[in-house]
Short mmCIF file of C-alpha atoms and ligand atoms in Angstrom, two decimals:
data_model
loop_
_atom_site.label_atom_id
_atom_site.label_comp_id
_atom_site.label_asym_id
_atom_site.label_seq_id
_atom_site.Cartn_x
_atom_site.Cartn_y
_atom_site.Cartn_z
CA MET A 1 116.90 -5.93 -0.04
CA GLN A 2 117.92 -8.89 -2.15
CA ASP A 3 117.03 -8.74 -5.82
CA GLN A 4 114.29 -11.40 -6.39
CA SER A 5 115.67 -12.26 -9.85
CA ARG A 6 118.75 -13.66 -8.17
CA PHE A 7 116.52 -16.51 -6.89
CA ASP A 8 114.75 -17.34 -10.16
CA THR A 9 116.83 -20.40 -11.00
CA LEU A 10 117.90 -22.57 -8.15
CA GLY A 11 120.77 -25.04 -8.13
CA ARG A 12 120.10 -28.55 -9.45
CA LEU A 13 121.13 -31.82 -7.89
CA GLU A 14 123.50 -32.44 -10.80
CA ASP A 15 125.32 -29.19 -9.96
CA LEU A 16 126.64 -30.85 -6.82
CA PRO A 17 129.74 -33.11 -6.86
CA LEU A 18 128.83 -36.80 -6.97
CA ASP A 19 130.83 -37.72 -3.86
CA TYR A 20 129.05 -34.97 -1.91
CA ARG A 21 125.63 -36.24 -3.04
CA GLU A 22 126.57 -39.79 -2.14
CA GLU A 23 127.75 -38.77 1.30
CA LEU A 24 124.49 -36.87 1.88
CA ALA A 25 122.49 -39.97 0.90
CA ARG A 26 124.58 -42.18 3.20
CA GLN A 27 123.71 -39.82 6.05
CA ASN A 28 120.00 -39.72 5.09
CA LEU A 29 120.27 -36.06 4.16
CA VAL A 30 118.77 -34.26 1.16
CA PRO A 31 119.48 -30.74 -0.15
CA LEU A 32 116.26 -28.74 -0.29
CA TRP A 33 117.01 -26.26 -3.07
CA PRO A 34 116.78 -28.67 -6.06
CA SER A 35 113.25 -29.64 -4.92
CA LEU A 36 112.08 -26.38 -3.38
CA ARG A 37 110.00 -25.26 -6.37
CA ALA A 38 108.42 -28.70 -6.73
CA VAL A 39 107.16 -28.85 -3.15
CA LEU A 40 106.21 -25.16 -3.05
CA PRO A 41 105.18 -24.22 -6.60
CA ALA A 42 104.52 -20.55 -7.34
CA GLY A 43 101.00 -19.18 -6.94
CA LYS A 44 99.03 -22.41 -6.88
CA PRO A 45 99.55 -26.14 -6.40
CA GLN A 46 100.50 -28.47 -9.26
CA PRO A 47 98.06 -31.30 -8.59
CA ASN A 48 98.60 -34.90 -9.66
CA THR A 49 94.82 -35.19 -9.74
CA ARG A 50 93.70 -35.04 -13.37
CA PRO A 51 90.19 -34.38 -14.61
CA ILE A 52 88.94 -37.92 -15.37
CA HIS A 53 85.58 -39.25 -16.53
CA TRP A 54 84.39 -42.80 -15.77
CA PRO A 55 81.34 -43.52 -17.95
CA TYR A 56 79.03 -46.09 -16.37
CA GLU A 57 78.33 -47.58 -19.79
CA THR A 58 81.92 -48.82 -20.11
CA LEU A 59 82.42 -49.60 -16.44
CA ARG A 60 79.24 -51.65 -15.91
CA PRO A 61 80.02 -54.61 -18.22
CA LEU A 62 83.47 -54.94 -16.65
CA LEU A 63 81.94 -54.92 -13.18
CA MET A 64 79.41 -57.58 -14.22
CA GLN A 65 82.32 -59.60 -15.63
CA ALA A 66 84.00 -59.34 -12.23
CA GLY A 67 80.80 -60.88 -10.86
CA GLU A 68 81.38 -63.92 -13.10
CA LEU A 69 85.14 -64.10 -12.66
CA THR A 70 85.45 -63.61 -8.92
CA PRO A 71 83.08 -65.12 -6.36
CA ILE A 72 82.34 -62.87 -3.38
CA GLU A 73 84.31 -65.23 -1.10
CA LYS A 74 87.41 -64.44 -3.16
CA ALA A 75 86.81 -60.70 -3.13
CA GLU A 76 85.15 -59.88 0.21
CA ARG A 77 84.29 -56.56 -1.42
CA ARG A 78 83.83 -56.88 -5.21
CA VAL A 79 84.92 -53.44 -6.29
CA LEU A 80 86.44 -51.85 -9.38
CA VAL A 81 88.37 -48.83 -8.22
CA LEU A 82 88.01 -45.58 -10.17
CA ALA A 83 91.68 -44.70 -10.18
CA ASN A 84 93.14 -41.41 -11.34
CA PRO A 85 96.12 -42.06 -13.68
CA GLY A 86 97.62 -38.77 -12.49
CA HIS A 87 98.37 -40.47 -9.19
CA GLY A 88 99.29 -43.84 -10.79
CA LEU A 89 96.54 -46.45 -11.05
CA GLU A 90 98.09 -48.62 -8.35
CA LYS A 91 97.59 -45.83 -5.80
CA MET A 92 93.80 -46.22 -6.14
CA GLN A 93 93.23 -42.50 -5.67
CA ALA A 94 90.65 -40.29 -7.35
CA SER A 95 92.30 -37.27 -5.71
CA ALA A 96 94.74 -36.65 -2.87
CA ALA A 97 92.19 -37.63 -0.22
CA MET A 98 89.39 -39.39 -2.13
CA TYR A 99 88.99 -43.02 -3.15
CA LEU A 100 86.14 -44.12 -5.44
CA GLY A 101 85.00 -47.67 -6.08
CA MET A 102 82.04 -49.27 -7.86
CA GLN A 103 80.89 -52.23 -5.81
CA LEU A 104 78.76 -55.11 -7.10
CA LEU A 105 76.65 -57.39 -4.94
CA LEU A 106 74.71 -60.22 -6.59
CA PRO A 107 71.51 -61.75 -5.24
CA GLY A 108 72.10 -63.88 -2.16
CA GLU A 109 75.65 -62.61 -1.66
CA TRP A 110 76.97 -61.28 1.60
CA ALA A 111 80.00 -59.07 2.23
CA PRO A 112 81.05 -59.86 5.82
CA ALA A 113 81.17 -57.45 8.76
CA HIS A 114 84.25 -55.38 9.34
CA ARG A 115 85.20 -51.97 10.57
CA HIS A 116 88.08 -49.73 9.65
CA THR A 117 89.65 -46.37 10.29
CA PRO A 118 88.84 -44.72 6.93
CA ASN A 119 85.37 -43.18 6.62
CA ALA A 120 83.14 -44.40 3.80
CA VAL A 121 79.85 -43.51 2.18
CA ARG A 122 77.87 -45.41 -0.43
CA MET A 123 75.84 -43.74 -3.18
CA ILE A 124 73.45 -46.34 -4.58
CA VAL A 125 73.62 -46.53 -8.37
CA GLU A 126 71.49 -49.46 -9.49
CA GLY A 127 69.26 -52.28 -8.25
CA GLU A 128 66.93 -53.02 -5.36
CA GLY A 129 66.88 -55.45 -2.47
CA ALA A 130 70.36 -54.94 -1.02
CA TYR A 131 71.07 -53.48 2.40
CA THR A 132 74.00 -52.37 4.47
CA THR A 133 73.94 -52.94 8.19
CA VAL A 134 75.91 -50.18 9.92
CA ASP A 135 76.35 -50.19 13.70
CA GLY A 136 73.36 -52.54 14.03
CA GLU A 137 71.14 -50.40 11.81
CA LYS A 138 69.83 -52.13 8.70
CA CYS A 139 69.82 -49.59 5.86
CA PRO A 140 67.93 -50.50 2.70
CA MET A 141 69.67 -49.40 -0.49
CA SER A 142 67.75 -47.66 -3.26
CA ARG A 143 69.00 -45.61 -6.15
CA GLY A 144 70.37 -42.25 -5.04
CA ASP A 145 70.38 -43.08 -1.32
CA LEU A 146 73.47 -42.02 0.62
CA ILE A 147 74.56 -44.36 3.41
CA LEU A 148 77.37 -43.50 5.83
CA THR A 149 79.84 -45.95 7.27
CA PRO A 150 81.91 -43.57 9.40
CA THR A 151 85.26 -44.46 10.93
CA GLY A 152 85.18 -47.38 13.35
CA LEU A 153 81.58 -48.49 12.77
CA TRP A 154 80.83 -52.13 11.92
CA HIS A 155 79.35 -52.63 8.49
CA GLU A 156 78.33 -55.52 6.23
CA HIS A 157 76.36 -55.77 3.02
CA GLY A 158 73.64 -58.26 2.08
CA HIS A 159 71.26 -58.74 -0.82
CA ASP A 160 67.78 -60.36 -0.70
CA GLY A 161 66.64 -59.08 -4.10
CA ASP A 162 66.95 -60.66 -7.51
CA GLY A 163 69.11 -58.45 -9.72
CA PRO A 164 72.61 -57.04 -9.42
CA VAL A 165 73.05 -54.10 -7.04
CA VAL A 166 75.77 -51.54 -7.66
CA TRP A 167 76.88 -48.64 -5.56
CA LEU A 168 79.64 -46.04 -5.54
CA ASP A 169 81.95 -46.16 -2.52
CA VAL A 170 83.59 -42.87 -1.53
CA LEU A 171 86.29 -43.21 1.10
CA ASP A 172 88.99 -40.99 2.57
CA LEU A 173 91.28 -44.02 2.30
CA PRO A 174 94.17 -42.27 0.45
CA LEU A 175 94.50 -39.74 3.24
CA VAL A 176 94.15 -42.21 6.10
CA TYR A 177 96.58 -44.59 4.35
CA TYR A 178 99.06 -41.73 3.83
CA MET A 179 98.76 -41.00 7.55
CA GLU A 180 99.73 -44.66 8.21
CA ALA A 181 96.49 -44.93 10.15
CA SER A 182 94.60 -47.33 7.86
CA TYR A 183 93.60 -50.78 9.13
CA HIS A 184 90.54 -53.02 9.47
CA ILE A 185 89.13 -55.53 11.95
CA ASP A 186 86.93 -58.46 10.94
CA GLY A 187 83.76 -59.05 12.91
CA GLU A 188 80.77 -61.34 13.42
CA PRO A 189 77.45 -60.79 11.64
CA GLN A 190 75.72 -57.92 13.41
CA THR A 191 72.48 -58.19 15.37
CA VAL A 192 70.07 -55.62 13.99
CA LYS A 193 68.97 -53.21 16.73
CA PRO A 194 65.63 -51.39 16.82
CA GLY A 195 65.59 -47.71 15.80
CA ARG A 196 66.60 -46.15 12.50
CA GLY A 197 68.12 -42.72 12.13
CA ASP A 198 66.55 -42.13 8.71
CA ARG A 199 63.14 -42.46 10.38
CA ALA A 200 63.96 -40.58 13.59
CA TYR A 201 65.39 -37.65 11.59
CA ALA A 202 62.91 -37.82 8.72
CA ARG A 203 61.76 -34.20 9.10
CA ALA A 204 64.06 -31.21 9.04
CA GLY A 205 63.94 -28.88 12.04
CA VAL A 206 62.76 -31.42 14.61
CA VAL A 207 64.97 -34.06 16.22
CA PRO A 208 64.12 -36.94 18.56
CA THR A 209 64.42 -36.04 22.24
CA GLN A 210 64.39 -38.43 25.23
CA VAL A 211 62.71 -36.12 27.81
CA PHE A 212 64.98 -33.18 27.01
CA GLN A 213 67.94 -35.45 26.27
CA ARG A 214 69.19 -35.22 22.70
CA SER A 215 71.08 -38.06 21.09
CA ASN A 216 74.77 -38.11 21.89
CA LYS A 217 75.63 -40.43 19.01
CA ALA A 218 78.51 -39.18 16.88
CA TYR A 219 76.59 -40.33 13.78
CA PRO A 220 72.86 -40.19 14.58
CA MET A 221 71.75 -40.55 10.96
CA LEU A 222 73.34 -43.15 8.70
CA ARG A 223 70.97 -43.31 5.72
CA TYR A 224 69.90 -40.26 3.70
CA PRO A 225 67.08 -41.41 1.40
CA TRP A 226 67.21 -39.94 -2.07
CA VAL A 227 63.44 -39.28 -2.10
CA GLU A 228 64.00 -36.82 0.78
CA ALA A 229 67.08 -35.10 -0.65
CA ARG A 230 65.44 -34.81 -4.06
CA ALA A 231 62.24 -33.41 -2.53
CA ALA A 232 64.33 -30.86 -0.59
CA LEU A 233 66.00 -29.70 -3.82
CA GLU A 234 62.69 -29.48 -5.69
CA ALA A 235 61.15 -27.49 -2.84
CA LEU A 236 64.13 -25.14 -2.68
CA ALA A 237 64.03 -24.56 -6.44
CA ALA A 238 60.27 -23.89 -6.40
CA ASP A 239 60.44 -21.61 -3.35
CA GLN A 240 63.36 -19.52 -4.60
CA PRO A 241 63.15 -19.20 -8.40
CA GLU A 242 66.07 -16.71 -8.36
CA LEU A 243 68.37 -18.97 -6.34
CA GLU A 244 71.41 -19.75 -8.47
CA ALA A 245 72.78 -22.86 -6.79
CA VAL A 246 70.06 -25.27 -5.75
CA GLN A 247 72.22 -27.33 -3.45
CA VAL A 248 71.91 -29.20 -0.16
CA SER A 249 74.64 -30.53 2.13
CA TYR A 250 74.48 -33.89 3.87
CA VAL A 251 74.89 -33.00 7.55
CA ASN A 252 74.70 -34.51 11.00
CA PRO A 253 71.12 -33.51 11.97
CA GLU A 254 72.08 -32.99 15.65
CA THR A 255 75.01 -30.66 15.07
CA GLY A 256 74.48 -29.27 11.57
CA THR A 257 78.11 -30.03 10.78
CA ASP A 258 79.30 -32.17 7.87
CA ALA A 259 78.00 -35.75 7.96
CA GLU A 260 81.57 -37.07 8.16
CA ASN A 261 84.84 -35.60 9.40
CA ILE A 262 87.06 -35.57 6.33
CA LEU A 263 85.00 -35.52 3.13
CA GLY A 264 81.94 -33.39 2.35
CA PHE A 265 78.81 -34.62 0.55
CA TYR A 266 76.22 -32.58 -1.33
CA ALA A 267 73.35 -32.91 -3.79
CA LEU A 268 72.85 -30.30 -6.47
CA MET A 269 69.95 -29.67 -8.81
CA LEU A 270 70.55 -27.94 -12.13
CA ARG A 271 67.43 -26.32 -13.47
CA PRO A 272 66.46 -27.05 -17.09
CA GLY A 273 69.09 -25.43 -19.33
CA GLN A 274 71.05 -24.05 -16.38
CA THR A 275 74.79 -23.39 -16.50
CA LEU A 276 76.50 -23.05 -13.13
CA ASP A 277 80.07 -21.84 -12.65
CA LEU A 278 81.49 -23.14 -9.40
CA PRO A 279 83.88 -20.96 -7.42
CA VAL A 280 87.55 -21.89 -7.67
CA ARG A 281 88.31 -23.52 -4.34
CA SER A 282 91.18 -25.53 -2.90
CA PRO A 283 89.44 -28.94 -2.43
CA ALA A 284 89.21 -31.53 -5.20
CA MET A 285 85.69 -32.60 -6.18
CA VAL A 286 83.86 -35.66 -7.48
CA PHE A 287 80.65 -35.47 -9.49
CA HIS A 288 78.27 -38.39 -9.88
CA LEU A 289 75.16 -37.92 -11.97
CA ILE A 290 72.03 -39.31 -10.33
CA GLU A 291 69.52 -38.09 -12.87
CA GLY A 292 69.57 -36.28 -16.23
CA GLY A 293 72.39 -35.35 -18.56
CA ILE A 294 75.05 -32.70 -17.88
CA ASP A 295 78.27 -31.36 -19.31
CA VAL A 296 81.09 -30.85 -16.84
CA GLY A 297 83.80 -28.41 -17.93
CA ILE A 298 86.98 -28.71 -15.88
CA SER A 299 89.59 -26.19 -17.05
CA ASP A 300 90.12 -27.28 -20.70
CA ASN A 301 88.30 -30.62 -20.43
CA SER A 302 84.65 -31.20 -21.15
CA PHE A 303 82.87 -34.38 -20.10
CA ALA A 304 79.35 -35.31 -21.19
CA LEU A 305 77.98 -37.14 -18.17
CA ALA A 306 75.13 -39.61 -18.61
CA GLU A 307 73.22 -41.07 -15.69
CA ALA A 308 75.45 -43.00 -13.25
CA ASP A 309 78.64 -41.48 -14.72
CA THR A 310 81.32 -40.19 -12.41
CA CYS A 311 84.11 -37.63 -12.89
CA CYS A 312 86.63 -35.81 -10.74
CA ALA A 313 88.20 -32.36 -10.73
CA PRO A 314 91.39 -31.23 -9.00
CA GLY A 315 91.28 -28.33 -6.57
CA TYR A 316 92.13 -24.76 -7.60
CA THR A 317 90.39 -25.39 -10.93
CA PRO A 318 87.38 -23.67 -12.53
CA VAL A 319 84.43 -26.04 -13.01
CA ARG A 320 81.34 -25.36 -15.10
CA LEU A 321 78.22 -27.54 -14.91
CA ARG A 322 75.61 -27.38 -17.65
CA ASN A 323 72.29 -29.16 -17.80
CA ARG A 324 71.95 -30.42 -21.37
CA SER A 325 68.18 -30.69 -21.08
CA THR A 326 66.03 -27.59 -21.46
CA ASN A 327 62.98 -29.49 -20.16
CA SER A 328 64.09 -31.45 -17.12
CA PRO A 329 66.24 -30.77 -14.08
CA ALA A 330 69.46 -32.73 -13.50
CA PHE A 331 70.56 -34.07 -10.13
CA VAL A 332 74.21 -34.42 -9.17
CA PHE A 333 75.86 -35.99 -6.15
CA ILE A 334 79.07 -34.21 -5.15
CA ALA A 335 81.83 -35.34 -2.82
CA ASP A 336 84.73 -33.06 -1.92
CA GLU A 337 87.60 -32.45 0.48
CA THR A 338 86.18 -29.31 2.08
CA PRO A 339 85.88 -30.51 5.72
CA LEU A 340 89.51 -31.67 5.58
CA HIS A 341 90.78 -28.40 4.13
CA ARG A 342 88.76 -26.34 6.61
CA LYS A 343 89.90 -28.33 9.62
CA LEU A 344 93.51 -28.07 8.55
CA GLY A 345 93.21 -24.35 7.86
CA VAL A 346 94.24 -24.63 4.20
CA PHE A 347 90.79 -24.05 2.68
CA GLU A 348 90.75 -21.35 0.00
CA ASN A 349 87.97 -19.88 -2.07
CA ARG A 350 89.36 -17.79 -4.92
CA GLY A 351 85.90 -16.93 -6.22
O1 GTQ B 401 82.33 -51.94 1.47
O2 GTQ B 401 83.46 -51.98 3.30
O3 GTQ B 401 85.29 -49.81 -1.86
O4 GTQ B 401 86.03 -51.76 3.16
C1 GTQ B 401 86.74 -50.31 -0.08
C2 GTQ B 401 86.93 -50.81 1.19
C3 GTQ B 401 84.41 -50.77 0.08
C4 GTQ B 401 83.38 -51.76 2.09
C5 GTQ B 401 85.48 -50.31 -0.62
C6 GTQ B 401 85.86 -51.28 1.92
C7 GTQ B 401 84.58 -51.27 1.36
#
């Protein structure tokens, strides 16, 4: 057997004669060994994703300024992207697969219909009176609601209310872009069709059935009202006082599988004073605080999240969530890359 120590330091590019390196480059060839440890680091990945906190307090005035500086016709989607400097701001990535954006719609504005290959969801942060029409289904937007715009479905946003409306967009754009599969198509304003998934699937355990025929829609439910998700968490917490993680997953109510194909979405309730250590898993995560005040510890970083704040954590990293209040629960929206990792067979839970 070879002695492992003989492989501890590998040859560098500079060790090779210049004319040899130049000839390799001319032939579109690259020696592996100078880069082997970078692409296959020992023991665990070396993520570009850094733990980053985007406080809403600092983001909001800049978003409102965008509302003054850039009319909707010049933006189409008026969004400030929450970009992770670890990837380079211009990459517009929160993590390897996740994109985050805060979108502002002002009263009377309209963001025209389009559809695209990346999957999106919206988590409503502030304001009333706006709606998203997805696949002909008009979805009202209220704080904490989750609205899906899965791959390929037409969507447009409108606003009949009288204050600014802000929501958090979560897309798998970085992944789909990396795959060279990202594009959009512009469309005409949609005609709203009768029937709403959030009503048809309003009660867990029973699903609409057309004389023994279940829906064959890929995305039967597009809007997940916060009142329902919050009530589910409260009920779970009350029913199981010993339950450590009071968490629900946003799923397709027909199949029970993740609501979308690539990213996973969850809501978590932290009981008053609760500290929760999350298992160390391969997918990166995003935390958005819907209600309360929590501390998020991500390896050596600690972020004090206020309501509407957002932060991200790389994969393979210990994360600790702590509810700062000893009187009230806290409610967190989580997005992660679990469905992607599971489908690709690279998912790991290191406990
Ligand atoms: O609202 O359709 O943040 O197409 C990025 C791309 C939002 C949207 C984003 C989009 C949208």
